[in-house]
Coordinates of C-alpha atoms in Angstrom, one line a residue:
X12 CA -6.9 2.1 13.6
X13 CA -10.0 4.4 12.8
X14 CA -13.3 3.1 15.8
X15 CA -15.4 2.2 12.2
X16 CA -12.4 -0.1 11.1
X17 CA -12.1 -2.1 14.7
X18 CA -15.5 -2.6 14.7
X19 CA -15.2 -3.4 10.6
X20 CA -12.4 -5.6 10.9
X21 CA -12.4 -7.2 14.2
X22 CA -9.4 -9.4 14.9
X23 CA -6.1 -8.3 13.7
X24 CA -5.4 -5.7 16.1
X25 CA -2.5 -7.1 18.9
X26 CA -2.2 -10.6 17.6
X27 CA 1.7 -9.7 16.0
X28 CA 2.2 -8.2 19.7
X29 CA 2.5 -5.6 22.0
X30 CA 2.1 -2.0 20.6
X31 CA 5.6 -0.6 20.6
X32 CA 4.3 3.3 19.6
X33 CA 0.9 4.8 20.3
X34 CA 1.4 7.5 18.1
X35 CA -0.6 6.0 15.4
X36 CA -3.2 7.4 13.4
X37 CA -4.2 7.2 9.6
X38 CA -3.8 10.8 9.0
X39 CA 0.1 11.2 9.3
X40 CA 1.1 14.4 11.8
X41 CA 4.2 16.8 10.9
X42 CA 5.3 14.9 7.9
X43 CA 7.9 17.2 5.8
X44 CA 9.4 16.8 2.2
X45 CA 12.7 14.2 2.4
X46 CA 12.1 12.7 5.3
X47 CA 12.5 9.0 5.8
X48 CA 9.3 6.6 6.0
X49 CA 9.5 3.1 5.8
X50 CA 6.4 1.0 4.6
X51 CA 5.6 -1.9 6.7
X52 CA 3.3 -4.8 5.4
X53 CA 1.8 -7.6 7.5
X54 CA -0.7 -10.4 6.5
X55 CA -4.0 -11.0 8.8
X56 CA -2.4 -13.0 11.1
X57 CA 0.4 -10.5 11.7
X58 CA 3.0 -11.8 10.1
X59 CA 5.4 -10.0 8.6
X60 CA 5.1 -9.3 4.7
X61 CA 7.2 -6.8 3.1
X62 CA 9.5 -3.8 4.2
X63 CA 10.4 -0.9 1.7
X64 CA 11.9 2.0 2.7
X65 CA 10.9 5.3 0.8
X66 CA 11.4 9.9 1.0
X67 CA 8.3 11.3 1.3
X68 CA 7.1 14.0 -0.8
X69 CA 3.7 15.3 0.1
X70 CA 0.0 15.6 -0.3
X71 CA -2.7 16.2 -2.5
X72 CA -6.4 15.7 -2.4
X73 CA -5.7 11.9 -3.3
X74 CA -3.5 11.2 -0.2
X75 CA 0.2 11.2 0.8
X76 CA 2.8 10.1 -1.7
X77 CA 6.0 8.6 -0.8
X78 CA 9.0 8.2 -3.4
X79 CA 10.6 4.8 -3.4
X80 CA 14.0 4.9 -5.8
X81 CA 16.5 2.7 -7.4
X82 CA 18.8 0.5 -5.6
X83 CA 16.4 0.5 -2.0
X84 CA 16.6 -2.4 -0.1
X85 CA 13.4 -4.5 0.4
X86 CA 12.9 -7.4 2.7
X87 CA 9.9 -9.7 3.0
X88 CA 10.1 -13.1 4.7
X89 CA 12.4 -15.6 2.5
X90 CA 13.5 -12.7 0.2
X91 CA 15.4 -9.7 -0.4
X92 CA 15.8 -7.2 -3.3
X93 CA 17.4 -3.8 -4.4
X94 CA 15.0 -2.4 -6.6
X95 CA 15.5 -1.9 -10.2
X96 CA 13.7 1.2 -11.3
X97 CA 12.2 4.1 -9.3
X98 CA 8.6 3.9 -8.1
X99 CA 5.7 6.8 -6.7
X100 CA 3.8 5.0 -3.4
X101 CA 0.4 6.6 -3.2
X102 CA -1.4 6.0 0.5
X103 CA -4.9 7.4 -0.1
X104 CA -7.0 9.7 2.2
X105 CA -10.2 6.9 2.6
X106 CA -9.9 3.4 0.7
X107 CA -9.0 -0.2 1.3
X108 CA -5.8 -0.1 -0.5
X109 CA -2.5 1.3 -1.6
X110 CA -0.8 2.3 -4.8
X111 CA 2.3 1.9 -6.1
X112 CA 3.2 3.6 -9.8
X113 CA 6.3 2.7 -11.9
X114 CA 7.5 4.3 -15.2
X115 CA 9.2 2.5 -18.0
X116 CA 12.2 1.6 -16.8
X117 CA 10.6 -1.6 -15.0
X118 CA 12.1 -4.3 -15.7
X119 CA 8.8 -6.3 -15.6
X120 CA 6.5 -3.8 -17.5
X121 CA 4.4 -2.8 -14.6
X122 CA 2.9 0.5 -14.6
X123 CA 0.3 0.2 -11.4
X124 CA 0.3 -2.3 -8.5
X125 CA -2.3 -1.8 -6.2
X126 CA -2.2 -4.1 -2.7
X127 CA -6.0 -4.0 -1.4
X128 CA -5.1 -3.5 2.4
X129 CA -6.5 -2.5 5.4
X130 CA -5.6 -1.1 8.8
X131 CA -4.0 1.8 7.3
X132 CA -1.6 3.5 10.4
X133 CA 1.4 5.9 10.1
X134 CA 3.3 5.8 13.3
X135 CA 6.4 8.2 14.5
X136 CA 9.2 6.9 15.5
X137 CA 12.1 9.6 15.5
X138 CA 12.5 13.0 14.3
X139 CA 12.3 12.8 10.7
X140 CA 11.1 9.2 10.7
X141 CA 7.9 7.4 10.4
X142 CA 6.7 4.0 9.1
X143 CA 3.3 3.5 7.5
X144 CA 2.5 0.1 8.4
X145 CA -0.7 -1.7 6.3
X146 CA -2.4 -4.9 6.4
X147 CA -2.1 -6.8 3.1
X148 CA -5.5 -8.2 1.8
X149 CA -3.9 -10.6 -0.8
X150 CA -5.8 -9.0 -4.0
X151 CA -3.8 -7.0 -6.6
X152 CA -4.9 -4.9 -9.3
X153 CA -2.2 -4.6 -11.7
X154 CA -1.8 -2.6 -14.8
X155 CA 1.1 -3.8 -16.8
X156 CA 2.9 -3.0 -20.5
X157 CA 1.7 -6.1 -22.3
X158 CA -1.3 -7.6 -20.2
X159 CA -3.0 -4.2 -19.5
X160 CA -4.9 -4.3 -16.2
X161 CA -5.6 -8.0 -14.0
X162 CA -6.3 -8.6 -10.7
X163 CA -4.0 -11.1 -9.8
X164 CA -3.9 -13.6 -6.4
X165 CA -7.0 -14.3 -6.1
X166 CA -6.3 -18.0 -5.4
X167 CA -4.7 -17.1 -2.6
X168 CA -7.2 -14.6 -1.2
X169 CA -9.4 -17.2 -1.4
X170 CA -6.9 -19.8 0.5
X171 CA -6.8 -17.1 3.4
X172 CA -10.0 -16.1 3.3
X173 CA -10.5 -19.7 4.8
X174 CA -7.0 -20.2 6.7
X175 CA -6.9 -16.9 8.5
X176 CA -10.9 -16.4 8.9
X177 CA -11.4 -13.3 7.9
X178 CA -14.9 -12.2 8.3
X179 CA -17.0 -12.5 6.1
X180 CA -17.6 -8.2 6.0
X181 CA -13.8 -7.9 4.9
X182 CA -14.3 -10.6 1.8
X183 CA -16.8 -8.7 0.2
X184 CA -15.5 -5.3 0.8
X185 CA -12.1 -6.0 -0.3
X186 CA -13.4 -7.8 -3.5
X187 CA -15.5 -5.0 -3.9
X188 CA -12.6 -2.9 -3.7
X189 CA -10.6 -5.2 -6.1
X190 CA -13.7 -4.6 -8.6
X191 CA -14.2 -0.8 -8.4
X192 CA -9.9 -0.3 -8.5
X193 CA -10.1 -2.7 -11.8
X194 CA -12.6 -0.6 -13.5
X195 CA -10.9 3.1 -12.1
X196 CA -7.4 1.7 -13.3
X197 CA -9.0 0.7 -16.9
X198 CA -10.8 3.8 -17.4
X199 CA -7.6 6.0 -15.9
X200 CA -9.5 7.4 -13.4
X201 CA -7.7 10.0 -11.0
X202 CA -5.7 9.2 -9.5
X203 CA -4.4 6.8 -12.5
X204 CA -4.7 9.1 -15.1
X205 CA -1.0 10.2 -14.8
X206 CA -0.9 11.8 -11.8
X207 CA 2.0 10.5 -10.9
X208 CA 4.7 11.7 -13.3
X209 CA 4.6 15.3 -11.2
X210 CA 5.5 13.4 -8.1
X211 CA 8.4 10.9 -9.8
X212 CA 9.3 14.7 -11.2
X213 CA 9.5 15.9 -7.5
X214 CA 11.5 12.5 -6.6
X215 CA 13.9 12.6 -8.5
X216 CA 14.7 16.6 -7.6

């Protein structure tokens, strides 16, 4: 985790264990088309949240984009899915959050699904395979087919907010985060202005 970030978000740093790698860093080193990184989510507390396993593809001046197909295996705690349609993972250079882009074969309808996070970290863990691991902030900004864009789960970052103390710094940032992605998604803003459709393009190669 970036110095600014342990000193913005003390806390969460050790309390789901020992560190098993030290090769972390936001800014992911020797990364190369098709290789294998797995996306690991925990909550605050550091417990787990979700596990998706995705190819990356490569980088532009939004960040480093990882393609997540049809028929993956996904694990969270209580639940387990192969996914149903293809989707684009976008991990951006700077930001409290990360992107995830779908095309119309969602079952569901969703286009965006952004997961305000923190703690942003790619480690290495073999040749030819990383994991990005994130620290999920609750707060969703969604774009679907028939709502159009919502940020969803705010009850719940409110419970947590309270449950798992987080300070006081991280609430407002991350619903300032929530408000500014709202108002990027509506307007499509880069990188939601169809960026993706080169890199589901390159995916599906």
């Amino acid at each position: 985790m970036r110095d600014e970030d342990e000193l913005k978000y003390p806390g969460p740093a050790g309390e789901s264990g020992p560190v098993l790698h030290t090769t972390t860093t936001r800014v992911p080193n020797g990364l190369q088309p098709g290789q294998l990184v797995v996306s690991r989510n925990r909550k605050w507390n550091g417990k787990a949240h979700w596990v998706v396993p995705g190819r990356y593809l490569g980088e532009d001046q939004h960040g480093w984009w990882i393609f997540q197909g049809t028929n993956e295996f996904c694990s969270g705690p209580g639940a387990a899915f192969y996914t149903r349609s293809d989707a684009v993972l976008l991990v951006p250079r700077q930001g409290d959050w990360v992107a995830t882009f779908y095309d119309a074969t969602h079952p569901g309808g969703v286009r965006v699904y952004i997961d305000l996070a923190v703690g942003h970290e790619w480690t290495h863990i073999r040749p030819a395979v990383t994991e990005f691991h994130v620290i999920d902030m609750d707060l969703d900004v969604i774009r679907t087919s028939d709502r159009g864009v919502f940020i969803d789960d705010q009850d719940e970052f409110a419970e947590h907010s309270v449950s798992m103390r987080y300070p006081r710094r991280l609430i407002e940032d991350i619903q300032a985060a929530a408000d500014g992605l709202y108002h990027a998604v509506k307007a499509q803003d880069a990188p939601f202005d169809g960026t993706d459709v080169e890199w589901f393009t390159k995916g599906r190669i």
